[in-house]
mmCIF file of C-alpha atoms in Angstrom:
data_model
loop_
_atom_site.group_PDB
_atom_site.id
_atom_site.type_symbol
_atom_site.label_atom_id
_atom_site.label_comp_id
_atom_site.label_asym_id
_atom_site.label_seq_id
_atom_site.Cartn_x
_atom_site.Cartn_y
_atom_site.Cartn_z
ATOM 1 C CA UNK Y 1 4.738 6.739 28.947
ATOM 2 C CA UNK Y 2 1.343 5.047 27.862
ATOM 3 C CA UNK Y 3 1.427 2.414 24.733
ATOM 4 C CA UNK Y 4 0.298 5.035 21.720
ATOM 5 C CA UNK Y 5 -3.481 4.647 21.375
ATOM 6 C CA UNK Y 6 -2.086 3.895 17.518
ATOM 7 C CA UNK Y 7 -0.531 1.021 18.716
ATOM 8 C CA UNK Y 8 -2.481 -0.234 21.258
ATOM 9 C CA UNK Y 9 -5.445 -0.200 17.970
ATOM 10 C CA UNK Y 10 -3.135 -1.468 15.428
ATOM 11 C CA UNK Y 11 -5.316 -4.403 14.536
ATOM 12 C CA UNK Y 12 -8.624 -3.706 14.910
ATOM 13 C CA UNK Y 13 -8.115 -0.494 12.789
ATOM 14 C CA UNK Y 14 -5.873 -3.088 10.552
ATOM 15 C CA UNK Y 15 -9.197 -5.015 10.019
ATOM 16 C CA UNK Y 16 -11.370 -2.564 9.540
ATOM 17 C CA UNK Y 17 -9.053 -1.155 6.730
ATOM 18 C CA UNK Y 18 -9.284 -4.651 5.120
ATOM 19 C CA UNK Y 19 -12.968 -5.019 5.253
ATOM 20 C CA UNK Y 20 -13.084 -1.620 3.549
ATOM 21 C CA UNK Y 21 -10.830 -2.587 0.976
ATOM 22 C CA UNK Y 22 -12.842 -6.308 0.331
ATOM 23 C CA UNK Y 23 -15.953 -3.722 0.380
ATOM 24 C CA UNK Y 24 -14.180 -1.185 -1.979
ATOM 25 C CA UNK Y 25 -12.772 -3.644 -4.170
ATOM 26 C CA UNK Y 26 -16.061 -6.182 -3.890
ATOM 27 C CA UNK Y 27 -13.864 -9.032 -2.689
ATOM 28 C CA UNK Y 28 -15.701 -10.992 -0.563
ATOM 29 C CA UNK Y 29 -13.252 -11.941 2.344
ATOM 30 C CA UNK Y 30 -10.417 -10.277 4.397
ATOM 31 C CA UNK Y 31 -7.978 -12.448 3.656
ATOM 32 C CA UNK Y 32 -8.856 -11.480 -0.660
ATOM 33 C CA UNK Y 33 -8.368 -7.960 0.506
ATOM 34 C CA UNK Y 34 -4.757 -8.886 2.280
ATOM 35 C CA UNK Y 35 -3.384 -10.193 -0.721
ATOM 36 C CA UNK Y 36 -4.712 -7.132 -2.367
ATOM 37 C CA UNK Y 37 -3.377 -4.824 -0.345
ATOM 38 C CA UNK Y 38 -0.147 -6.357 0.078
ATOM 39 C CA UNK Y 39 0.340 -6.903 -3.738
ATOM 40 C CA UNK Y 40 -0.341 -2.583 -3.893
ATOM 41 C CA UNK Y 41 2.325 -2.194 -1.315
ATOM 42 C CA UNK Y 42 5.015 -4.373 -2.671
ATOM 43 C CA UNK Y 43 4.506 -2.967 -6.622
ATOM 44 C CA UNK Y 44 4.791 0.350 -5.045
ATOM 45 C CA UNK Y 45 7.922 -0.595 -3.093
ATOM 46 C CA UNK Y 46 9.562 -2.195 -5.790
ATOM 47 C CA UNK Y 47 9.793 1.482 -8.064
ATOM 48 C CA UNK Y 48 11.616 3.086 -4.371
ATOM 49 C CA UNK Y 49 14.747 4.139 -2.976
ATOM 50 C CA UNK Y 50 14.857 2.767 0.557
ATOM 51 C CA UNK Y 51 14.982 6.541 1.442
ATOM 52 C CA UNK Y 52 11.417 7.060 -0.553
ATOM 53 C CA UNK Y 53 10.367 3.790 1.205
ATOM 54 C CA UNK Y 54 11.147 5.727 4.708
ATOM 55 C CA UNK Y 55 8.897 9.095 4.018
ATOM 56 C CA UNK Y 56 6.616 6.764 2.763
ATOM 57 C CA UNK Y 57 6.126 4.639 5.487
ATOM 58 C CA UNK Y 58 5.806 7.614 8.172
ATOM 59 C CA UNK Y 59 2.498 8.019 7.289
ATOM 60 C CA UNK Y 60 1.058 4.777 7.368
ATOM 61 C CA UNK Y 61 -1.179 2.973 10.456
ATOM 62 C CA UNK Y 62 1.279 0.436 12.253
ATOM 63 C CA UNK Y 63 0.392 -2.645 10.613
ATOM 64 C CA UNK Y 64 0.302 -1.040 6.815
ATOM 65 C CA UNK Y 65 3.861 0.100 8.312
ATOM 66 C CA UNK Y 66 4.900 -3.048 8.900
ATOM 67 C CA UNK Y 67 3.471 -4.800 6.198
ATOM 68 C CA UNK Y 68 5.589 -2.054 3.425
ATOM 69 C CA UNK Y 69 8.879 -2.852 4.954
ATOM 70 C CA UNK Y 70 8.689 -6.555 6.433
ATOM 71 C CA UNK Y 71 11.338 -8.335 3.831
ATOM 72 C CA UNK Y 72 12.345 -5.294 2.058
ATOM 73 C CA UNK Y 73 15.737 -5.993 0.514
ATOM 74 C CA UNK Y 74 17.183 -2.571 0.663
ATOM 75 C CA UNK Y 75 20.181 -4.027 -1.908
ATOM 76 C CA UNK Y 76 17.052 -5.338 -4.431
ATOM 77 C CA UNK Y 77 17.324 -3.652 -7.889
ATOM 78 C CA UNK Y 78 14.422 -1.560 -8.497
ATOM 79 C CA UNK Y 79 11.838 -1.966 -11.096
ATOM 80 C CA UNK Y 80 11.640 1.044 -12.956
ATOM 81 C CA UNK Y 81 9.017 1.319 -14.922
ATOM 82 C CA UNK Y 82 5.203 2.686 -13.381
ATOM 83 C CA UNK Y 83 2.883 2.003 -16.171
ATOM 84 C CA UNK Y 84 -0.483 1.433 -14.461
ATOM 85 C CA UNK Y 85 -1.257 -1.624 -16.425
ATOM 86 C CA UNK Y 86 2.127 -3.486 -15.653
ATOM 87 C CA UNK Y 87 1.922 -2.505 -11.965
ATOM 88 C CA UNK Y 88 -1.685 -3.915 -11.734
ATOM 89 C CA UNK Y 89 -0.382 -6.771 -13.178
ATOM 90 C CA UNK Y 90 2.606 -7.060 -10.953
ATOM 91 C CA UNK Y 91 0.359 -6.857 -7.730
ATOM 92 C CA UNK Y 92 -1.872 -9.649 -9.500
ATOM 93 C CA UNK Y 93 0.888 -12.127 -9.787
ATOM 94 C CA UNK Y 94 1.357 -12.058 -5.833
ATOM 95 C CA UNK Y 95 -0.009 -15.479 -4.737
ATOM 96 C CA UNK Y 96 -1.085 -16.100 -7.889
ATOM 97 C CA UNK Y 97 -3.657 -19.241 -7.604
ATOM 98 C CA UNK Y 98 -5.071 -16.830 -4.563
ATOM 99 C CA UNK Y 99 -5.256 -13.704 -5.586
ATOM 100 C CA UNK Y 100 -8.870 -12.130 -6.968
ATOM 101 C CA UNK Y 101 -7.027 -8.056 -7.248
ATOM 102 C CA UNK Y 102 -9.207 -6.454 -9.783
ATOM 103 C CA UNK Y 103 -7.869 -4.220 -12.014
ATOM 104 C CA UNK Y 104 -8.901 -1.542 -10.106
ATOM 105 C CA UNK Y 105 -7.134 -2.952 -7.412
ATOM 106 C CA UNK Y 106 -4.747 0.297 -7.202
ATOM 107 C CA UNK Y 107 -7.232 2.945 -7.188
ATOM 108 C CA UNK Y 108 -9.359 0.691 -4.638
ATOM 109 C CA UNK Y 109 -6.070 0.573 -2.207
ATOM 110 C CA UNK Y 110 -5.334 4.358 -2.501
ATOM 111 C CA UNK Y 111 -9.052 5.078 -1.471
ATOM 112 C CA UNK Y 112 -8.682 3.220 1.458
ATOM 113 C CA UNK Y 113 -5.564 4.002 2.529
ATOM 114 C CA UNK Y 114 -6.831 7.886 2.059
ATOM 115 C CA UNK Y 115 -9.302 7.288 4.055
ATOM 116 C CA UNK Y 116 -7.215 5.694 6.862
ATOM 117 C CA UNK Y 117 -4.113 8.263 6.575
ATOM 118 C CA UNK Y 118 -3.904 11.620 7.672
ATOM 119 C CA UNK Y 119 -4.739 13.377 4.299
ATOM 120 C CA UNK Y 120 -2.014 16.189 4.977
ATOM 121 C CA UNK Y 121 0.750 13.972 6.090
ATOM 122 C CA UNK Y 122 -0.136 11.758 3.281
ATOM 123 C CA UNK Y 123 0.700 14.775 0.500
ATOM 124 C CA UNK Y 124 3.212 16.381 2.240
ATOM 125 C CA UNK Y 125 5.150 12.821 2.198
ATOM 126 C CA UNK Y 126 4.298 12.055 -1.782
ATOM 127 C CA UNK Y 127 5.270 15.700 -2.525
ATOM 128 C CA UNK Y 128 8.950 14.594 -1.540
ATOM 129 C CA UNK Y 129 8.598 11.641 -3.899
ATOM 130 C CA UNK Y 130 8.739 11.740 -8.114
ATOM 131 C CA UNK Y 131 5.819 12.255 -9.882
ATOM 132 C CA UNK Y 132 5.094 8.754 -10.908
ATOM 133 C CA UNK Y 133 4.872 7.662 -7.423
ATOM 134 C CA UNK Y 134 2.252 10.586 -6.102
ATOM 135 C CA UNK Y 135 0.223 9.168 -9.209
ATOM 136 C CA UNK Y 136 0.382 6.153 -7.699
ATOM 137 C CA UNK Y 137 -1.849 7.213 -4.603
ATOM 138 C CA UNK Y 138 -3.733 9.800 -6.574
ATOM 139 C CA UNK Y 139 -7.526 8.890 -5.766
ATOM 140 C CA UNK Y 140 -8.386 9.887 -9.571
ATOM 141 C CA UNK Y 141 -5.799 7.120 -10.953
ATOM 142 C CA UNK Y 142 -7.633 4.607 -12.502
#
């Protein structure tokens, strides 16, 4: 069997994703975009059970999937609150001295993510998660 195209092009697609995130958020570098994306994914992950995380990870492109699950301790206590302001501040605390994530970080990453995944597969996976998790990736959320 040949190597699936999604793996052959993973780095290129990840670079494109980061470039789009930087543009969406008004950031100037891919490094800034990377920190923002990582912060959003980790903040989301902290609120999921491992089973819920696997459901979500299945629809992510390979590099985002890897970023989402890297160093996940499935026994760590889950965060309970989904308040958008609180979660945004959590995103902004990752590498705080180098983090330029705007208050729209979650919305910005969600908008770009939706352009890089199969929309139907994303909606199907989100339908299996609690309502606050679905709302997190809503293109309409502020």
